PDB file of N, CA and C in Angstrom:
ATOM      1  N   UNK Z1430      -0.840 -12.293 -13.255  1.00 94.00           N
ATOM      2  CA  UNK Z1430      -1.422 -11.970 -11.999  1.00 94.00           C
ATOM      3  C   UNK Z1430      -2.012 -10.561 -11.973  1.00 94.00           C
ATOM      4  N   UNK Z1431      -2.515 -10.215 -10.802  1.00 94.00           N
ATOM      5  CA  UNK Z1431      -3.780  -8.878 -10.706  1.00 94.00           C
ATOM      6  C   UNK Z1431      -2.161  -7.446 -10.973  1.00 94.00           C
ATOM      7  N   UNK Z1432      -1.034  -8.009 -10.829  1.00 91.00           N
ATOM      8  CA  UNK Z1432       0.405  -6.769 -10.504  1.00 91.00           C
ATOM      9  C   UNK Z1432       0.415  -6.090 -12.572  1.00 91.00           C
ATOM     10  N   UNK Z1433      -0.306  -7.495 -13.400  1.00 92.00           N
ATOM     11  CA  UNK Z1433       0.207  -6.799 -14.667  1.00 92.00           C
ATOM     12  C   UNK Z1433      -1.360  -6.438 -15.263  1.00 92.00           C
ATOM     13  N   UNK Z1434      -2.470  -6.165 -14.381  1.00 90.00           N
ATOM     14  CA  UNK Z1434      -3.285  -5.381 -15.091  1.00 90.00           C
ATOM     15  C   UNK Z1434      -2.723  -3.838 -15.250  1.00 90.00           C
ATOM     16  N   UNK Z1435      -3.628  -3.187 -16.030  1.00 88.00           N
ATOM     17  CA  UNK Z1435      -3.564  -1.703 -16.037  1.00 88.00           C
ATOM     18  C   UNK Z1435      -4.793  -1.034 -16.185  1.00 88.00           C
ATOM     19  N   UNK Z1436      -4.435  -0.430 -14.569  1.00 84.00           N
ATOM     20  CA  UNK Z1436      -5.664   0.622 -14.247  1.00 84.00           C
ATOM     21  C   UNK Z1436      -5.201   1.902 -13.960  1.00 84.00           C
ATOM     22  N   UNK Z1437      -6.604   2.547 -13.743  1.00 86.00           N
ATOM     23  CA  UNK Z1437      -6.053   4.151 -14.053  1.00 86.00           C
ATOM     24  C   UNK Z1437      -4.971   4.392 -12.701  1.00 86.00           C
ATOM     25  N   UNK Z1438      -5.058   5.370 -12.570  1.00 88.00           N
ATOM     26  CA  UNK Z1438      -3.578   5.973 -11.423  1.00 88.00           C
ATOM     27  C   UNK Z1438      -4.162   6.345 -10.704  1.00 88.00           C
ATOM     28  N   UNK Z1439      -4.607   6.091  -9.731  1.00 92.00           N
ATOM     29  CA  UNK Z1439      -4.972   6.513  -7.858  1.00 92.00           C
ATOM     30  C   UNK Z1439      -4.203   7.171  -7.386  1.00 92.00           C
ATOM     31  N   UNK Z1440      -4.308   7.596  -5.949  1.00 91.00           N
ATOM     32  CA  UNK Z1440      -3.417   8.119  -5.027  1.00 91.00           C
ATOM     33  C   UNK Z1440      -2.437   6.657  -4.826  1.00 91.00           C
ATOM     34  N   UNK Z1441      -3.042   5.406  -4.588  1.00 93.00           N
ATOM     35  CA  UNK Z1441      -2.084   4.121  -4.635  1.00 93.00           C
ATOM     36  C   UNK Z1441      -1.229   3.881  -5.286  1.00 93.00           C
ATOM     37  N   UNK Z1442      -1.521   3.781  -6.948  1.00 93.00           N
ATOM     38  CA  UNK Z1442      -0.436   3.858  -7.717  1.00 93.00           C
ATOM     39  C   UNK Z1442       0.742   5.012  -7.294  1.00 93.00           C
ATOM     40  N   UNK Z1443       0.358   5.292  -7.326  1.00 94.00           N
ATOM     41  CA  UNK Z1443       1.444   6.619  -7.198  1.00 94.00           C
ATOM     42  C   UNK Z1443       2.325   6.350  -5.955  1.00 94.00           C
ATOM     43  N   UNK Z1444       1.339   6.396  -5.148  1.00 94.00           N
ATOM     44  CA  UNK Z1444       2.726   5.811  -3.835  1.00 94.00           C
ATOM     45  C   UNK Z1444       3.400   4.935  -4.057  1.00 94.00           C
ATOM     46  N   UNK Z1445       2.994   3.472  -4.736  1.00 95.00           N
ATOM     47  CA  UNK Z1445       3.354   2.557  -4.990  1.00 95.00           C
ATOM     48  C   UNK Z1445       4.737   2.571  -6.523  1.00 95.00           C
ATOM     49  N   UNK Z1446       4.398   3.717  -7.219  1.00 94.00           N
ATOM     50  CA  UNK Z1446       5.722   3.796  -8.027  1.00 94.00           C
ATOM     51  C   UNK Z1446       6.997   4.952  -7.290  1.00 94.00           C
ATOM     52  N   UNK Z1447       6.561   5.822  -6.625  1.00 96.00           N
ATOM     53  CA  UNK Z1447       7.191   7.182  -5.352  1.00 96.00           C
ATOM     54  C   UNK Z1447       7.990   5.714  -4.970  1.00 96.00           C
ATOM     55  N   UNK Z1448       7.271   4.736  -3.958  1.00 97.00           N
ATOM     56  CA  UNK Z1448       8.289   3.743  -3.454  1.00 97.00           C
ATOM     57  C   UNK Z1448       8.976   3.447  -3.968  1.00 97.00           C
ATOM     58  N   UNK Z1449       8.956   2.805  -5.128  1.00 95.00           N
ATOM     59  CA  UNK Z1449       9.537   1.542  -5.779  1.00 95.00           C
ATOM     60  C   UNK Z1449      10.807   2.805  -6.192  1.00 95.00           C
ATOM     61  N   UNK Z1450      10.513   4.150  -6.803  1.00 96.00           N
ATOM     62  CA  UNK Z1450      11.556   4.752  -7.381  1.00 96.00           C
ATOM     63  C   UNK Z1450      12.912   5.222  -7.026  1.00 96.00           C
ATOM     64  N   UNK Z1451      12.195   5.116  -5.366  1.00 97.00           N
ATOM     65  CA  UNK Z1451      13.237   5.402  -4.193  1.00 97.00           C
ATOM     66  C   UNK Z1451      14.154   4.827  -3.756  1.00 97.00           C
ATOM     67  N   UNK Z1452      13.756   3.166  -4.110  1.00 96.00           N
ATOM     68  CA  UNK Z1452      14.678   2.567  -3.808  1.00 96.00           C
ATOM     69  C   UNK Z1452      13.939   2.000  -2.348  1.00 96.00           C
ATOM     70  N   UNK Z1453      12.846   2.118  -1.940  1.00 97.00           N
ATOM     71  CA  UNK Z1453      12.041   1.592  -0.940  1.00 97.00           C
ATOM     72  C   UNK Z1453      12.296  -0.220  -0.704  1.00 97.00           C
ATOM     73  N   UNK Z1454      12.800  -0.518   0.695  1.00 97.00           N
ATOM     74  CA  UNK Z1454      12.669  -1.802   0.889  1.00 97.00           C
ATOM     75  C   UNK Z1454      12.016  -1.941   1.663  1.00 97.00           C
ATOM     76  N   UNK Z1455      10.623  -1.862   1.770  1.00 97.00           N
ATOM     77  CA  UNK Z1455       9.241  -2.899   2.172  1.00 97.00           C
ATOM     78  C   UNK Z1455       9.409  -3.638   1.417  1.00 97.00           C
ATOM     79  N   UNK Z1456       8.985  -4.758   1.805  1.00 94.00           N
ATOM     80  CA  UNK Z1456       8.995  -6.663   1.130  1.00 94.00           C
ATOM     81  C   UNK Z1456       7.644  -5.786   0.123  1.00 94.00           C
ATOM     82  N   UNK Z1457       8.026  -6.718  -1.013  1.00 92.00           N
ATOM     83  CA  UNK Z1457       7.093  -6.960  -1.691  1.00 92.00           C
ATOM     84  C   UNK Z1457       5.842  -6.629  -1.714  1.00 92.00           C
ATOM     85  N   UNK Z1458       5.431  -7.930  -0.486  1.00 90.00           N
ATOM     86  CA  UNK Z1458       4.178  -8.169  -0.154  1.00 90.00           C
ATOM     87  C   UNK Z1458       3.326  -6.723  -0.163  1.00 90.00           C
ATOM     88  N   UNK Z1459       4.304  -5.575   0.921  1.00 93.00           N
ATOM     89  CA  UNK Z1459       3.496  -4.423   1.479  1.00 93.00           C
ATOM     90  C   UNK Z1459       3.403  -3.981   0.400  1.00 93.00           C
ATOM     91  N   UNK Z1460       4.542  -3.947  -0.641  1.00 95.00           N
ATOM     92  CA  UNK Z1460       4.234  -2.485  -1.297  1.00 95.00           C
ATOM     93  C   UNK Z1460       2.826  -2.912  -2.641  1.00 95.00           C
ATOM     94  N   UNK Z1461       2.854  -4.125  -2.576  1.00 94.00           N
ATOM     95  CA  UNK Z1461       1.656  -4.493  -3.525  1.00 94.00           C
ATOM     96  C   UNK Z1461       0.545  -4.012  -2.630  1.00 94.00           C
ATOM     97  N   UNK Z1462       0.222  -4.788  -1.025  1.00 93.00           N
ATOM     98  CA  UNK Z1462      -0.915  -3.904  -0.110  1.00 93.00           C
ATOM     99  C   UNK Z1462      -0.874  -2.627  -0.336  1.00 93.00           C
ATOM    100  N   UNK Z1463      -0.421  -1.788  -0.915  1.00 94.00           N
ATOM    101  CA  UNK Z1463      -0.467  -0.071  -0.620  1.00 94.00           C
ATOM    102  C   UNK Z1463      -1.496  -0.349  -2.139  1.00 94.00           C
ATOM    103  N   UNK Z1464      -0.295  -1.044  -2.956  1.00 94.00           N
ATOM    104  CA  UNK Z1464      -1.259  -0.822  -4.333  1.00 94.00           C
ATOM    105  C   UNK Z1464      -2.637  -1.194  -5.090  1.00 94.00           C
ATOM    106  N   UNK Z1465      -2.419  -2.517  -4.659  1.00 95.00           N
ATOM    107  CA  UNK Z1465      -4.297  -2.783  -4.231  1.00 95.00           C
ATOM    108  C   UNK Z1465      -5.028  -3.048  -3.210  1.00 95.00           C
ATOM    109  N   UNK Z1466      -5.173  -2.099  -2.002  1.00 92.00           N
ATOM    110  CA  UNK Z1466      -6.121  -1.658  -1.177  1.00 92.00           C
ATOM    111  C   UNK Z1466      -7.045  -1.171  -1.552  1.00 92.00           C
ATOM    112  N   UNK Z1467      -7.100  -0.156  -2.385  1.00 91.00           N
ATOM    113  CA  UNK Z1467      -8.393   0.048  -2.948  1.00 91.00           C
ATOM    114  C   UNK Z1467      -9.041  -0.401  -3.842  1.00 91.00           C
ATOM    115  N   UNK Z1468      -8.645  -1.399  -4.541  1.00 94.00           N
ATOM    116  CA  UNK Z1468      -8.876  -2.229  -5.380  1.00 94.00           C
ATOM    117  C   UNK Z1468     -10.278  -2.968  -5.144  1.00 94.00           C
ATOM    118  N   UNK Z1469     -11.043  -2.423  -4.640  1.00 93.00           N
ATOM    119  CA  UNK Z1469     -12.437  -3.297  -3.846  1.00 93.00           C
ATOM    120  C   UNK Z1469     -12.991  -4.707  -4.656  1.00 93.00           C
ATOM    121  N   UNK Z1470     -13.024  -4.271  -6.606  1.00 95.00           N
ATOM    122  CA  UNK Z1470     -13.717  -5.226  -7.029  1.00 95.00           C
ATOM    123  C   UNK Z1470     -12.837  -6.646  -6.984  1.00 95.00           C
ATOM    124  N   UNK Z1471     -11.834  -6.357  -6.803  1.00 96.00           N
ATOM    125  CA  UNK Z1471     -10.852  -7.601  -6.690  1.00 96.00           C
ATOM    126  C   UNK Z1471     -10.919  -8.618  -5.286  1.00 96.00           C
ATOM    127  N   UNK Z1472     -10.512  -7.411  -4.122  1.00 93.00           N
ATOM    128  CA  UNK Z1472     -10.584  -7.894  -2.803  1.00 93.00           C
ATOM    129  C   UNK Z1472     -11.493  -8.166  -1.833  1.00 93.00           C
ATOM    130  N   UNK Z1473     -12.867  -7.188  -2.784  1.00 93.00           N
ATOM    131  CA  UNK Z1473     -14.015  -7.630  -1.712  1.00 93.00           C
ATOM    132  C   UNK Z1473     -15.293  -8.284  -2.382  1.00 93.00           C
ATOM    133  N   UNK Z1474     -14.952  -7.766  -3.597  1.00 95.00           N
ATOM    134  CA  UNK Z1474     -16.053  -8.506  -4.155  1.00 95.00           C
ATOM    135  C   UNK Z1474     -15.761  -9.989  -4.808  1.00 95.00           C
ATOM    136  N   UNK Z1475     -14.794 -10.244  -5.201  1.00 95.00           N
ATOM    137  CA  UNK Z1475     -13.841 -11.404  -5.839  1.00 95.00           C
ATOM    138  C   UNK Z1475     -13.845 -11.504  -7.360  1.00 95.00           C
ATOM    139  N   UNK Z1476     -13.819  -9.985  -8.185  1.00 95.00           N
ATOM    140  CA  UNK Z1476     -14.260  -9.985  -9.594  1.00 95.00           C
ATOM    141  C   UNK Z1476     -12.670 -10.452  -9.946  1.00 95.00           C
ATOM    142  N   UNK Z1477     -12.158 -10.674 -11.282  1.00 95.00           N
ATOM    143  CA  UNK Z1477     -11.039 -10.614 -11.714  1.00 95.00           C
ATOM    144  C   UNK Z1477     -10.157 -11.633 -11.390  1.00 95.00           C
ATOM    145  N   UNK Z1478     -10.679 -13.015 -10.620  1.00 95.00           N
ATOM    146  CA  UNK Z1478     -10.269 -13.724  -9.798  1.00 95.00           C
ATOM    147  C   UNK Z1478      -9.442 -14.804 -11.014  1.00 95.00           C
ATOM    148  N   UNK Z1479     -10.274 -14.930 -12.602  1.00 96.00           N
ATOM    149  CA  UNK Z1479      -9.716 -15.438 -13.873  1.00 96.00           C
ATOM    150  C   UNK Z1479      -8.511 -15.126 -13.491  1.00 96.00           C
ATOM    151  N   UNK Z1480      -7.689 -13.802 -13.737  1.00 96.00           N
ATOM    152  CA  UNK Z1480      -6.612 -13.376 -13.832  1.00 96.00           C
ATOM    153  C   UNK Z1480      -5.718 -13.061 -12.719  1.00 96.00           C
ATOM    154  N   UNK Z1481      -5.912 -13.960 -11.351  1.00 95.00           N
ATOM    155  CA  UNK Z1481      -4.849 -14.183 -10.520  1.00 95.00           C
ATOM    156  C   UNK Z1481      -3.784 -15.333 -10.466  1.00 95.00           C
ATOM    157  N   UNK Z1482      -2.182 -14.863  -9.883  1.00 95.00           N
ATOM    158  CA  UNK Z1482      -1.677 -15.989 -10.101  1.00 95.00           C
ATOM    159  C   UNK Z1482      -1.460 -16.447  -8.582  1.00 95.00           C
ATOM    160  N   UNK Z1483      -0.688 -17.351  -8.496  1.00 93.00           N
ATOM    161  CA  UNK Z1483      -0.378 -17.571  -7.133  1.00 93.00           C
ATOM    162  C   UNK Z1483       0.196 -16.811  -6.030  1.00 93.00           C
ATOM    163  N   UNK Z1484       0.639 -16.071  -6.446  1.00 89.00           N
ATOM    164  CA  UNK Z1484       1.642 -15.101  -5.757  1.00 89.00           C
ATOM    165  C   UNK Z1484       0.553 -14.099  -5.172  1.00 89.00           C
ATOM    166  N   UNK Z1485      -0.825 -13.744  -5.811  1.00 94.00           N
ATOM    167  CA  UNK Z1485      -1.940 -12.996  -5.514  1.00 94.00           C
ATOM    168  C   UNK Z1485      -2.499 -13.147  -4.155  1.00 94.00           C
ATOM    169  N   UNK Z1486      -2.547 -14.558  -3.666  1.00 93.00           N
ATOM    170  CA  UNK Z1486      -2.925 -15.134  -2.401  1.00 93.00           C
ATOM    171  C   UNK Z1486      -2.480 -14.081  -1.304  1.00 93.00           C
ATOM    172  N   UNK Z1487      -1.205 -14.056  -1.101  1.00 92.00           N
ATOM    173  CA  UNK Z1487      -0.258 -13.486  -0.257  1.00 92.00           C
ATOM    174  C   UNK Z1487      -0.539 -11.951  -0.021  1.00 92.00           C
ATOM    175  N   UNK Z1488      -0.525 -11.399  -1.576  1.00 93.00           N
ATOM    176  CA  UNK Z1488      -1.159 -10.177  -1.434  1.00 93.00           C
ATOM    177  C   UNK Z1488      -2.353  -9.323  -1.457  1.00 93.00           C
ATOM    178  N   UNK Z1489      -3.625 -10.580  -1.094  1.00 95.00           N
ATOM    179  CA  UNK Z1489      -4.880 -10.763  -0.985  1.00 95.00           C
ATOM    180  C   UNK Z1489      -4.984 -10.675   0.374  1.00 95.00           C
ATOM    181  N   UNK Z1490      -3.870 -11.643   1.248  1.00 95.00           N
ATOM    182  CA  UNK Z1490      -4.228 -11.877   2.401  1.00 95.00           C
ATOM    183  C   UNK Z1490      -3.626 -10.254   3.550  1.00 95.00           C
ATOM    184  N   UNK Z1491      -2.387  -9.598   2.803  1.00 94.00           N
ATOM    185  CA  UNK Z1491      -2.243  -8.127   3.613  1.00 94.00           C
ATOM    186  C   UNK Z1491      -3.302  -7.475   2.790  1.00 94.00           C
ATOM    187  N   UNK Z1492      -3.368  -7.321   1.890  1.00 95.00           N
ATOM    188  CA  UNK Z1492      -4.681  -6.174   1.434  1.00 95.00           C
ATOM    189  C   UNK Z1492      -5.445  -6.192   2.717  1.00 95.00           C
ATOM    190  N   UNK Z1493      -6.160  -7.672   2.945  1.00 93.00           N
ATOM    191  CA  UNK Z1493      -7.638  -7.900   3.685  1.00 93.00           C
ATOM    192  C   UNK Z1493      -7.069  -6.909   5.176  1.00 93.00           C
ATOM    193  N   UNK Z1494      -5.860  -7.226   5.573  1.00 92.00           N
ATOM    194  CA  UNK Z1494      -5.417  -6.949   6.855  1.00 92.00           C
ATOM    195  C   UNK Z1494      -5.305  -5.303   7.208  1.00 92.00           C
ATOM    196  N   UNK Z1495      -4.554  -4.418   6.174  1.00 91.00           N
ATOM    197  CA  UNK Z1495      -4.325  -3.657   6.105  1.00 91.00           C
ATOM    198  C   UNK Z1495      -5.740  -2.942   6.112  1.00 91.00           C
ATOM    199  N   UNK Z1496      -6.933  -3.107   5.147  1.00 89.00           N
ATOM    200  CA  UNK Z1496      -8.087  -2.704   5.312  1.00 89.00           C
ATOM    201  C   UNK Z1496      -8.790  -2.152   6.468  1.00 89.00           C
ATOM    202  N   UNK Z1497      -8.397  -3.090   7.211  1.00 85.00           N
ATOM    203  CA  UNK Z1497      -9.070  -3.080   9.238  1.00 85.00           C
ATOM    204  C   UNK Z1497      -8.817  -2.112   9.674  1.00 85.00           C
ATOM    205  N   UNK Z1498      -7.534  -1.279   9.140  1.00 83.00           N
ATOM    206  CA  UNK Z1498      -6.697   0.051   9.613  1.00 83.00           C
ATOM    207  C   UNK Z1498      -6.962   1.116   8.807  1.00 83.00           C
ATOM    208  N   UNK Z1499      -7.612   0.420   7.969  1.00 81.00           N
ATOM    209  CA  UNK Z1499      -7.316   2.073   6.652  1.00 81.00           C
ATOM    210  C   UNK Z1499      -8.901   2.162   6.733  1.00 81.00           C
ATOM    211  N   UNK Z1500      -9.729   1.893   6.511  1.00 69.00           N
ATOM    212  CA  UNK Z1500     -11.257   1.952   6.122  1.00 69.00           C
ATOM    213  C   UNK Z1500     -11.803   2.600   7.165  1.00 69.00           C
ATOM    214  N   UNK Z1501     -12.343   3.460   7.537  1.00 67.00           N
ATOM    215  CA  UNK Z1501     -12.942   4.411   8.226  1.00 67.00           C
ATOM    216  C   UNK Z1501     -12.318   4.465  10.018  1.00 67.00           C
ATOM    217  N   UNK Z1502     -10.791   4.084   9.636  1.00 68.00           N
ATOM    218  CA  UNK Z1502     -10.293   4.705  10.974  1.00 68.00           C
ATOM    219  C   UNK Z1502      -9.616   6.296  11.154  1.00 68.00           C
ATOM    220  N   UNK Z1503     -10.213   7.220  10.705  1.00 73.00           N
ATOM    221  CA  UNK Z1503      -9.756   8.418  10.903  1.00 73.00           C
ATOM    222  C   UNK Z1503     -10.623   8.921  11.844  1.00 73.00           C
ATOM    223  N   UNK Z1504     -10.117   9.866  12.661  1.00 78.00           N
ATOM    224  CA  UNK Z1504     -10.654  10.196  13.731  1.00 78.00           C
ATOM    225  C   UNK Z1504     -10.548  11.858  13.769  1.00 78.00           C
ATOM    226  N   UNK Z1505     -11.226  12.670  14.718  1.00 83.00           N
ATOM    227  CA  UNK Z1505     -11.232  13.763  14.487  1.00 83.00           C
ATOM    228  C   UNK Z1505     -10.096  14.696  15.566  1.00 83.00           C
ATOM    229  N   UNK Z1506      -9.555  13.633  16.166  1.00 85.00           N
ATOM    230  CA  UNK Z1506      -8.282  14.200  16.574  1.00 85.00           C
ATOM    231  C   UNK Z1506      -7.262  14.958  15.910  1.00 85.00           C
ATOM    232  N   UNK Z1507      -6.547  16.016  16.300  1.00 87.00           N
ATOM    233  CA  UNK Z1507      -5.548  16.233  15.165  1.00 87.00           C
ATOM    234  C   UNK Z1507      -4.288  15.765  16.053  1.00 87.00           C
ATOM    235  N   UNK Z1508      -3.457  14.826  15.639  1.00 86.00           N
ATOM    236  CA  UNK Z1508      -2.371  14.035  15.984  1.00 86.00           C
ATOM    237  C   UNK Z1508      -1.127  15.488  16.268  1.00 86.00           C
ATOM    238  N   UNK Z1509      -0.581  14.827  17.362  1.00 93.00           N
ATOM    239  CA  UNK Z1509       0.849  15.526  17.888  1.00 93.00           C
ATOM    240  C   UNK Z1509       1.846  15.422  17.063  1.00 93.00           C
ATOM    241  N   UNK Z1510       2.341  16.218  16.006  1.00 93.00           N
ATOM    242  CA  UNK Z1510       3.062  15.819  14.987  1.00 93.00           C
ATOM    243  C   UNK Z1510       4.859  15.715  15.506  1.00 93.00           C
ATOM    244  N   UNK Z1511       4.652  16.578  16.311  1.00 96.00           N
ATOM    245  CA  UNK Z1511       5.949  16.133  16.955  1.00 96.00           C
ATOM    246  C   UNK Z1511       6.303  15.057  18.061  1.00 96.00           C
ATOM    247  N   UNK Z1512       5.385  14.699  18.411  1.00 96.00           N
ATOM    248  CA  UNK Z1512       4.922  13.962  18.896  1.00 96.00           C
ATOM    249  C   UNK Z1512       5.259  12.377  18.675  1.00 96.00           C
ATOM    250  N   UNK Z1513       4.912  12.354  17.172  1.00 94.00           N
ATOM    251  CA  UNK Z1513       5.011  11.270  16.541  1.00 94.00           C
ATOM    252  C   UNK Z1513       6.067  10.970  15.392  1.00 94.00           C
ATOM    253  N   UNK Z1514       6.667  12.154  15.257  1.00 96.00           N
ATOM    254  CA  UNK Z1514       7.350  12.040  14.262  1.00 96.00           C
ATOM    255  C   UNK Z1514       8.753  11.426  14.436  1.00 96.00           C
ATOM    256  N   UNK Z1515       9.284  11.217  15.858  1.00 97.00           N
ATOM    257  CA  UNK Z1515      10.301  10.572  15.771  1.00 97.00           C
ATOM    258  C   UNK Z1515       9.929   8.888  15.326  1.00 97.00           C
ATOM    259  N   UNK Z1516       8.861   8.450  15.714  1.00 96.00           N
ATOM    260  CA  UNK Z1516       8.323   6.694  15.279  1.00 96.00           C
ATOM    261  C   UNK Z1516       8.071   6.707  13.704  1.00 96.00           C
ATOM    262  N   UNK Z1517       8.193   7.760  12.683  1.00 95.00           N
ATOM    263  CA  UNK Z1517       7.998   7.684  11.267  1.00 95.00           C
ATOM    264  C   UNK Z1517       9.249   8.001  11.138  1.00 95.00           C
ATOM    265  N   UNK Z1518       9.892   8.385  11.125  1.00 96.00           N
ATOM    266  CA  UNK Z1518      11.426   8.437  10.834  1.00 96.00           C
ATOM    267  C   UNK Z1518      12.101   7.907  11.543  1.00 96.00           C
ATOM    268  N   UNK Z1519      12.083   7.005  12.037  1.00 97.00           N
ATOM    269  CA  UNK Z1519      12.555   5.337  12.224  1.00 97.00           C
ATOM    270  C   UNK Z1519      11.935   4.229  11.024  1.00 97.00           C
ATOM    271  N   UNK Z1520      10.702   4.642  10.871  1.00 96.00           N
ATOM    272  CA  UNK Z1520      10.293   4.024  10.217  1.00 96.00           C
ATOM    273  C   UNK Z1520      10.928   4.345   8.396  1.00 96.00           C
ATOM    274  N   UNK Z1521      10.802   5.342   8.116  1.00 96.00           N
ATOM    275  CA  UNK Z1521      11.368   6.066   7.042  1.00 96.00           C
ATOM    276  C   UNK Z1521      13.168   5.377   6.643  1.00 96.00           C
ATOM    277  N   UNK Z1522      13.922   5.831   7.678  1.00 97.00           N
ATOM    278  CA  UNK Z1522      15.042   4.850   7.615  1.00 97.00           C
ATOM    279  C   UNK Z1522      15.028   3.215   7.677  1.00 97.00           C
ATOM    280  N   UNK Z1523      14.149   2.929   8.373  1.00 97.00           N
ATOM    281  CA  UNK Z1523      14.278   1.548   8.152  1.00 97.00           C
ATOM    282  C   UNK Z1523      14.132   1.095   7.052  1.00 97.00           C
ATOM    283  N   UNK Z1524      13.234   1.303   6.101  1.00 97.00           N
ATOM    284  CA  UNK Z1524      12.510   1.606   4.865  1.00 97.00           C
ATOM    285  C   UNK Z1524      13.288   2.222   3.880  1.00 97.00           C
ATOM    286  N   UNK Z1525      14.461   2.546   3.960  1.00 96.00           N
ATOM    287  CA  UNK Z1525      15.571   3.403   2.911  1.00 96.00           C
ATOM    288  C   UNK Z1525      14.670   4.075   2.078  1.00 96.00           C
ATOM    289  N   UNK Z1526      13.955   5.529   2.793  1.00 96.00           N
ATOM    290  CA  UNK Z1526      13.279   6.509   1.989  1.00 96.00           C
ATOM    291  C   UNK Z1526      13.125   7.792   3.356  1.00 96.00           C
ATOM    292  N   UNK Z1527      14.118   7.762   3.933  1.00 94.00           N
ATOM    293  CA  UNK Z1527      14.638   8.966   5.107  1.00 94.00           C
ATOM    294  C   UNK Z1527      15.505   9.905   4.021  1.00 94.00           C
ATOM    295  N   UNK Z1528      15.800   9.975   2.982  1.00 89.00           N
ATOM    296  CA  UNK Z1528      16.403  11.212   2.414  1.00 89.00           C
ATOM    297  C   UNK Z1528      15.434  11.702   1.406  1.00 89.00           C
ATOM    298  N   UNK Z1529      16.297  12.517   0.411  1.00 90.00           N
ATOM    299  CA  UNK Z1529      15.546  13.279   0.014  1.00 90.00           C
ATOM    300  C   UNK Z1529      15.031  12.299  -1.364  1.00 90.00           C
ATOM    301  N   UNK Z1530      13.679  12.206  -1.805  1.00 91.00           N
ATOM    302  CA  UNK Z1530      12.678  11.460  -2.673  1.00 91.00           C
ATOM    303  C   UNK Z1530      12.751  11.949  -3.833  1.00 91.00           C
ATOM    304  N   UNK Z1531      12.828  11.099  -4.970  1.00 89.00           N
ATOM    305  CA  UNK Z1531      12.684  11.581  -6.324  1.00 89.00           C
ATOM    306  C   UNK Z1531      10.720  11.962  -6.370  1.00 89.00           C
ATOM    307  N   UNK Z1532      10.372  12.760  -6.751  1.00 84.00           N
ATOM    308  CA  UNK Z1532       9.048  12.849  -7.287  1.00 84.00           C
ATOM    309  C   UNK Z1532       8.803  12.953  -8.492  1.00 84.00           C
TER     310      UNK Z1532
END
């Protein structure tokens, strides 16, 4: 499937091994969406499609979703960090990656 190619190291990869090292429990599904989101020739164009397995579907279908949110929604607001930071550290614990992170 598209999980045992090897491509260079993004900012994705990297989050995507930071998670996994932590001991991160997002399902699966997400932590593959973190890792190929940017993956365009796969998800938007449909190159590489030879070398998907079934399990790809699933993480084809959050990629597409996750996209809607990530692709040119930044705004020129600068966010209330305190503001917000108690709803990411809920999130952080829920996620078993509220302590301190191997890097």
């Amino acid at each position: 499937g598209i999980s045992n190619l090897v491509m260079s190291w993004g900012h994705d990869e990297y989050m995507f091994q930071m998670l996994k090292a932590n001991g991160c429990t997002i399902p699966e599904a997400g932590l593959n969406m973190i890792r190929f989101h940017s993956f365009y020739p796969w998800h938007d164009k449909r190159a590489y499609t030879h070398l998907e397995s079934t399990d790809d579907a699933e993480t084809m279908k959050w990629v597409k979703e996750f996209n809607k949110f990530d692709l040119y929604s930044k705004g020129d607001a600068i966010p209330d960090v305190e503001g917000v930071k108690p709803y990411y550290q809920t999130l952080l614990k829920k996620y078993n990656i509220d302590g301190k992170l191997k890097w």
